[in-house]
Amino acid sequence: MIINKPYVLTDIKKTTPDVTTFTFKAQDNTSVDFVPGMFAMLTYQDKATGQKISRAFSMANSSPADSLQFFISMIGGQLTSKLAQAKIGDIYYISAPYGQFRFDINAGNKLLFLAGGTGLAPFYSMLKFIIDKGAAPDVMLLYSVKYPNDIIERDGLERMISQLGGRMVVTVTRAVPEDNYQGQTGHVDAAMIARYVPDVKERVSYICGPPAFVKALKDALVGIGVPEKEIRAEMWG
Ligand SMILES: Cc1cc2nc3c(=O)[nH]c(=O)nc-3n(C[C@H](O)[C@H](O)[C@H](O)COP(=O)(O)OP(=O)(O)OC[C@H]3O[C@@H](n4cnc5c(N)ncnc54)[C@H](O)[C@@H]3O)c2cc1C
């Protein structure tokens, strides 16, 4: 049974100009066992009015874990504006884990991770989990961000990908000439996938990000000839 429990906010780290990593630990010190890809419901409760705001966030850390870590886009919405004022020691309520988007370490040895923006979170969790388990799948990460400095936990990502002997391609969708960005630009599409992942049909593909990103890439993979049963997707929003 999934229980809604008080969690203490133990760490706040600004990861990019728009994304902050929040770490929560259960007040009763229990750990959470989840499959990477799954999400938690995080609830803010106003002390004065009792009003609650709950939103879903994908775990970004490995499992099982004493703490839960989330990469959160600080968009100034109902919950994210509360989080923008949060302080270490604050209490939030969390129930977890939920969701059908689950990493299956036994599903295949060749993986394609397609991440859009904060949709990187479940893949960060999967990479950590793979390394914790001592597994060594062939991982290709295609990661779409708006601006060059939007790459979440770049050092950790590069370290894990290189430890696995995998490959990461970042594409920047809103590069401006002043950025002097030399890397890949533009939205991920079938042509970009075919260019960087010529063996895409041999891979199990996981997609996570905003609805338009997920839909476009699911269609692109199916268009290239990837069987639907080899595609797993999580849509936010
Ligand atoms: C399964 C699942 C997992 C999720 N995991 C994560 C996660 O790991 N990290 C994360 O950051 N979010 C995640 N989300 C989204 C999250 O649940 C919230 O929707 C988000 O944080 C906004 O909540 P809010 O209360 O601040 O905004 P709300 O007050 O609910 O307002 C949302 C409004 O903001 C608009 N909006 C959406 N995105 C943006 C944007 N980038 N800039 C400006 N406006 C925008 C939307 O159109 C919407 O109308 C996930 C959602 C789902 C369903």
Short mmCIF file of C-alpha atoms and ligand atoms in Angstrom, two decimals:
data_model
loop_
_atom_site.label_atom_id
_atom_site.label_comp_id
_atom_site.label_asym_id
_atom_site.label_seq_id
_atom_site.Cartn_x
_atom_site.Cartn_y
_atom_site.Cartn_z
CA MET A 1 0.00 0.00 0.00
CA ILE A 2 1.28 3.47 -0.87
CA ILE A 3 1.17 5.83 2.12
CA ASN A 4 1.30 9.62 2.05
CA LYS A 5 3.99 10.53 4.58
CA PRO A 6 5.81 13.62 5.83
CA TYR A 7 9.23 14.17 4.28
CA VAL A 8 11.92 16.65 5.30
CA LEU A 9 13.52 18.80 2.63
CA THR A 10 17.23 18.06 3.11
CA ASP A 11 18.89 19.66 0.09
CA ILE A 12 18.19 22.33 -2.52
CA LYS A 13 20.60 22.73 -5.43
CA LYS A 14 20.18 25.03 -8.40
CA THR A 15 21.23 22.77 -11.25
CA THR A 16 20.57 25.05 -14.22
CA PRO A 17 19.07 28.55 -14.51
CA ASP A 18 15.58 26.96 -14.59
CA VAL A 19 15.95 23.65 -12.80
CA THR A 20 16.48 23.00 -9.11
CA THR A 21 17.23 19.63 -7.56
CA PHE A 22 15.25 18.97 -4.38
CA THR A 23 16.09 16.11 -2.01
CA PHE A 24 13.62 14.83 0.57
CA LYS A 25 14.06 12.30 3.35
CA ALA A 26 11.18 10.50 5.07
CA GLN A 27 10.62 11.84 8.57
CA ASP A 28 10.35 8.25 9.84
CA ASN A 29 13.67 7.42 8.09
CA THR A 30 12.15 4.66 5.96
CA SER A 31 13.54 4.02 2.48
CA VAL A 32 11.58 3.78 -0.76
CA ASP A 33 11.91 0.93 -3.22
CA PHE A 34 10.90 1.98 -6.71
CA VAL A 35 11.70 1.06 -10.28
CA PRO A 36 13.60 3.86 -12.08
CA GLY A 37 11.10 5.70 -14.28
CA MET A 38 8.40 5.81 -11.61
CA PHE A 39 7.16 9.01 -10.01
CA ALA A 40 6.06 10.38 -6.64
CA MET A 41 3.21 12.67 -5.69
CA LEU A 42 4.67 15.65 -3.83
CA THR A 43 2.27 17.69 -1.72
CA TYR A 44 2.67 21.15 -0.23
CA GLN A 45 0.32 21.87 2.63
CA ASP A 46 -0.30 25.44 3.73
CA LYS A 47 0.09 25.54 7.52
CA ALA A 48 -2.46 28.31 8.01
CA THR A 49 -5.24 27.25 5.65
CA GLY A 50 -4.58 23.53 5.28
CA GLN A 51 -4.80 23.98 1.49
CA LYS A 52 -2.92 21.26 -0.41
CA ILE A 53 -1.19 21.36 -3.79
CA SER A 54 0.02 18.02 -5.23
CA ARG A 55 2.03 17.36 -8.37
CA ALA A 56 3.82 14.38 -9.90
CA PHE A 57 7.63 14.28 -10.07
CA SER A 58 9.83 11.50 -11.44
CA MET A 59 12.53 10.21 -9.15
CA ALA A 60 16.01 11.20 -10.37
CA ASN A 61 18.00 9.03 -7.95
CA SER A 62 18.67 5.32 -7.80
CA SER A 63 16.58 2.78 -5.93
CA PRO A 64 16.11 1.67 -3.19
CA ALA A 65 16.90 4.98 -1.53
CA ASP A 66 16.81 6.71 1.83
CA SER A 67 16.04 9.98 0.06
CA LEU A 68 14.07 11.00 -3.01
CA GLN A 69 15.56 13.43 -5.47
CA PHE A 70 13.67 15.42 -8.09
CA PHE A 71 14.81 17.72 -10.92
CA ILE A 72 12.15 20.41 -10.95
CA SER A 73 11.58 23.09 -13.61
CA MET A 74 10.89 26.24 -11.64
CA ILE A 75 8.07 27.58 -13.82
CA GLY A 76 6.38 29.75 -11.16
CA GLY A 77 3.24 27.61 -11.13
CA GLN A 78 1.17 26.73 -8.06
CA LEU A 79 3.54 24.17 -6.55
CA THR A 80 6.80 25.35 -8.08
CA SER A 81 6.26 28.86 -6.65
CA LYS A 82 5.98 27.29 -3.18
CA LEU A 83 9.14 25.29 -3.83
CA ALA A 84 10.90 28.48 -4.91
CA GLN A 85 10.49 29.72 -1.31
CA ALA A 86 11.24 26.38 0.34
CA LYS A 87 13.95 26.05 2.98
CA ILE A 88 15.97 23.13 4.28
CA GLY A 89 13.95 21.45 7.04
CA ASP A 90 10.54 22.24 5.51
CA ILE A 91 8.02 19.43 5.57
CA TYR A 92 6.31 18.24 2.40
CA TYR A 93 4.15 15.13 1.97
CA ILE A 94 5.12 12.41 -0.47
CA SER A 95 3.45 9.25 -1.64
CA ALA A 96 5.39 6.91 -3.92
CA PRO A 97 6.01 5.05 -6.12
CA TYR A 98 3.54 5.32 -9.03
CA GLY A 99 3.55 4.75 -12.77
CA GLN A 100 3.93 2.28 -15.57
CA PHE A 101 7.05 3.88 -17.08
CA ARG A 102 9.52 1.44 -15.59
CA PHE A 103 13.04 0.60 -16.50
CA ASP A 104 13.46 -3.09 -17.20
CA ILE A 105 17.08 -4.06 -16.78
CA ASN A 106 16.35 -7.44 -18.40
CA ALA A 107 14.46 -6.14 -21.46
CA GLY A 108 17.49 -5.67 -23.68
CA ASN A 109 21.16 -4.87 -23.65
CA LYS A 110 20.93 -2.01 -26.14
CA LEU A 111 19.07 1.03 -24.92
CA LEU A 112 18.03 4.39 -26.36
CA PHE A 113 17.07 7.14 -23.92
CA LEU A 114 15.27 10.14 -25.45
CA ALA A 115 14.98 12.99 -22.95
CA GLY A 116 13.30 16.35 -23.37
CA GLY A 117 14.22 19.02 -20.79
CA THR A 118 13.50 17.92 -17.22
CA GLY A 119 12.44 14.61 -18.78
CA LEU A 120 16.05 13.72 -18.11
CA ALA A 121 15.09 12.84 -14.49
CA PRO A 122 14.03 9.20 -14.99
CA PHE A 123 17.08 8.57 -17.18
CA TYR A 124 19.39 9.97 -14.53
CA SER A 125 17.76 7.50 -12.15
CA MET A 126 18.12 4.64 -14.65
CA LEU A 127 21.81 5.41 -15.27
CA LYS A 128 22.55 5.49 -11.53
CA PHE A 129 20.61 2.27 -11.05
CA ILE A 130 22.45 0.52 -13.91
CA ILE A 131 25.78 1.51 -12.39
CA ASP A 132 24.71 0.48 -8.87
CA LYS A 133 23.71 -2.92 -10.22
CA GLY A 134 27.05 -3.33 -12.01
CA ALA A 135 25.22 -3.86 -15.31
CA ALA A 136 26.80 -2.77 -18.58
CA PRO A 137 24.18 -2.20 -21.27
CA ASP A 138 24.98 -0.23 -24.40
CA VAL A 139 23.33 3.15 -23.64
CA MET A 140 22.67 5.96 -26.10
CA LEU A 141 21.21 9.18 -24.65
CA LEU A 142 19.73 11.77 -27.00
CA TYR A 143 18.93 14.80 -24.85
CA SER A 144 17.06 17.86 -26.04
CA VAL A 145 17.41 21.18 -24.20
CA LYS A 146 16.36 24.68 -25.10
CA TYR A 147 19.65 26.45 -24.32
CA PRO A 148 23.24 25.23 -23.92
CA ASN A 149 23.26 25.92 -20.17
CA ASP A 150 20.07 23.88 -19.60
CA ILE A 151 21.94 20.58 -19.34
CA ILE A 152 21.01 19.10 -15.97
CA GLU A 153 23.82 17.59 -13.85
CA ARG A 154 26.15 17.66 -16.85
CA ASP A 155 29.20 16.37 -14.97
CA GLY A 156 27.33 13.47 -13.38
CA LEU A 157 25.73 12.59 -16.70
CA GLU A 158 29.00 12.60 -18.60
CA ARG A 159 30.68 10.58 -15.87
CA MET A 160 27.99 7.88 -15.89
CA ILE A 161 27.74 7.69 -19.68
CA SER A 162 31.50 7.37 -20.01
CA GLN A 163 31.66 4.78 -17.21
CA LEU A 164 29.19 2.69 -19.23
CA GLY A 165 31.06 3.29 -22.47
CA GLY A 166 27.84 4.82 -23.78
CA ARG A 167 27.15 7.88 -25.86
CA MET A 168 25.34 11.15 -25.19
CA VAL A 169 24.26 13.64 -27.82
CA VAL A 170 22.78 16.92 -26.65
CA THR A 171 20.72 18.95 -29.08
CA VAL A 172 19.96 22.61 -28.39
CA THR A 173 16.66 23.81 -29.80
CA ARG A 174 16.92 27.55 -29.18
CA ALA A 175 20.60 28.34 -29.66
CA VAL A 176 21.23 31.95 -30.59
CA PRO A 177 24.35 33.18 -32.43
CA GLU A 178 25.66 34.86 -29.23
CA ASP A 179 25.88 31.40 -27.61
CA ASN A 180 28.47 30.48 -30.22
CA TYR A 181 27.23 26.93 -29.73
CA GLN A 182 29.17 24.48 -31.87
CA GLY A 183 27.23 21.28 -31.14
CA GLN A 184 24.05 19.72 -32.49
CA THR A 185 21.03 22.03 -32.76
CA GLY A 186 17.35 21.57 -33.62
CA HIS A 187 14.54 19.32 -32.49
CA VAL A 188 15.03 15.58 -32.34
CA ASP A 189 13.35 13.97 -35.33
CA ALA A 190 13.56 10.77 -37.35
CA ALA A 191 16.54 12.02 -39.36
CA MET A 192 18.51 12.95 -36.22
CA ILE A 193 17.75 9.56 -34.66
CA ALA A 194 18.79 7.76 -37.84
CA ARG A 195 22.03 9.78 -37.95
CA TYR A 196 23.13 9.16 -34.36
CA VAL A 197 21.46 5.81 -33.71
CA PRO A 198 21.75 3.76 -36.90
CA ASP A 199 21.01 0.59 -34.92
CA VAL A 200 17.83 2.06 -33.39
CA LYS A 201 15.77 -0.99 -34.39
CA GLU A 202 17.95 -3.17 -32.16
CA ARG A 203 17.37 -0.97 -29.11
CA VAL A 204 14.70 -0.72 -26.44
CA SER A 205 13.68 2.94 -26.51
CA TYR A 206 12.51 5.01 -23.57
CA ILE A 207 11.09 8.52 -24.09
CA CYS A 208 10.31 11.14 -21.43
CA GLY A 209 9.44 14.81 -21.65
CA PRO A 210 6.62 17.18 -22.51
CA PRO A 211 3.64 15.72 -24.43
CA ALA A 212 4.61 17.17 -27.84
CA PHE A 213 8.15 15.78 -27.50
CA VAL A 214 6.96 12.32 -26.50
CA LYS A 215 4.31 12.12 -29.21
CA ALA A 216 6.64 13.34 -31.96
CA LEU A 217 9.38 10.89 -31.01
CA LYS A 218 7.07 7.94 -30.59
CA ASP A 219 5.75 8.63 -34.11
CA ALA A 220 9.31 9.08 -35.39
CA LEU A 221 10.45 5.74 -33.95
CA VAL A 222 7.42 3.91 -35.32
CA GLY A 223 8.03 5.62 -38.69
CA ILE A 224 11.61 4.35 -38.72
CA GLY A 225 10.30 0.85 -38.11
CA VAL A 226 10.88 0.38 -34.37
CA PRO A 227 8.25 -2.06 -33.09
CA GLU A 228 5.83 -0.38 -30.64
CA LYS A 229 6.54 -3.03 -28.02
CA GLU A 230 10.16 -1.79 -27.91
CA ILE A 231 9.05 1.78 -27.08
CA ARG A 232 8.27 2.92 -23.54
CA ALA A 233 7.14 6.47 -22.91
CA GLU A 234 6.21 8.88 -20.12
CA MET A 235 4.33 12.04 -20.94
CA TRP A 236 4.31 15.00 -18.56
CA GLY A 237 1.42 17.42 -18.39
C1 LIG B 1 4.28 11.51 -14.38
C2 LIG B 1 4.79 12.92 -14.29
C3 LIG B 1 6.08 13.16 -13.88
C4 LIG B 1 6.57 14.47 -13.80
N1 LIG B 1 7.86 14.67 -13.42
C5 LIG B 1 8.36 15.93 -13.38
C6 LIG B 1 9.74 16.18 -13.01
O1 LIG B 1 10.51 15.25 -12.70
N2 LIG B 1 10.17 17.46 -13.03
C7 LIG B 1 9.34 18.51 -13.37
O2 LIG B 1 9.81 19.66 -13.36
N3 LIG B 1 8.04 18.31 -13.70
C8 LIG B 1 7.53 17.06 -13.69
N4 LIG B 1 6.20 16.86 -14.00
C9 LIG B 1 5.32 18.05 -14.13
C10 LIG B 1 4.81 18.45 -12.72
O3 LIG B 1 3.94 17.43 -12.21
C11 LIG B 1 4.00 19.76 -12.69
O4 LIG B 1 3.03 19.75 -13.69
C12 LIG B 1 4.88 21.00 -12.86
O5 LIG B 1 5.87 21.04 -11.84
C13 LIG B 1 4.05 22.29 -12.76
O6 LIG B 1 3.39 22.34 -11.53
P1 LIG B 1 2.96 23.75 -10.90
O7 LIG B 1 1.96 23.49 -9.83
O8 LIG B 1 4.15 24.55 -10.52
O9 LIG B 1 2.27 24.48 -12.13
P2 LIG B 1 0.71 24.70 -12.37
O10 LIG B 1 0.19 25.74 -11.46
O11 LIG B 1 0.03 23.37 -12.36
O12 LIG B 1 0.75 25.31 -13.81
C14 LIG B 1 1.14 24.52 -14.90
C15 LIG B 1 0.94 25.42 -16.11
O13 LIG B 1 2.21 25.89 -16.49
C16 LIG B 1 2.36 25.68 -17.87
N5 LIG B 1 3.74 25.20 -18.08
C17 LIG B 1 4.14 23.93 -18.15
N6 LIG B 1 5.47 23.85 -18.35
C18 LIG B 1 5.90 25.12 -18.42
C19 LIG B 1 7.17 25.71 -18.60
N7 LIG B 1 8.27 24.94 -18.79
N8 LIG B 1 7.27 27.06 -18.58
C20 LIG B 1 6.17 27.81 -18.40
N9 LIG B 1 4.94 27.32 -18.24
C21 LIG B 1 4.79 25.99 -18.24
C22 LIG B 1 1.38 24.62 -18.28
O14 LIG B 1 0.83 24.96 -19.53
C23 LIG B 1 0.31 24.67 -17.22
O15 LIG B 1 -0.79 25.40 -17.69
C24 LIG B 1 5.70 15.56 -14.11
C25 LIG B 1 4.38 15.31 -14.50
C26 LIG B 1 3.93 14.02 -14.61
C27 LIG B 1 2.51 13.79 -15.04
#
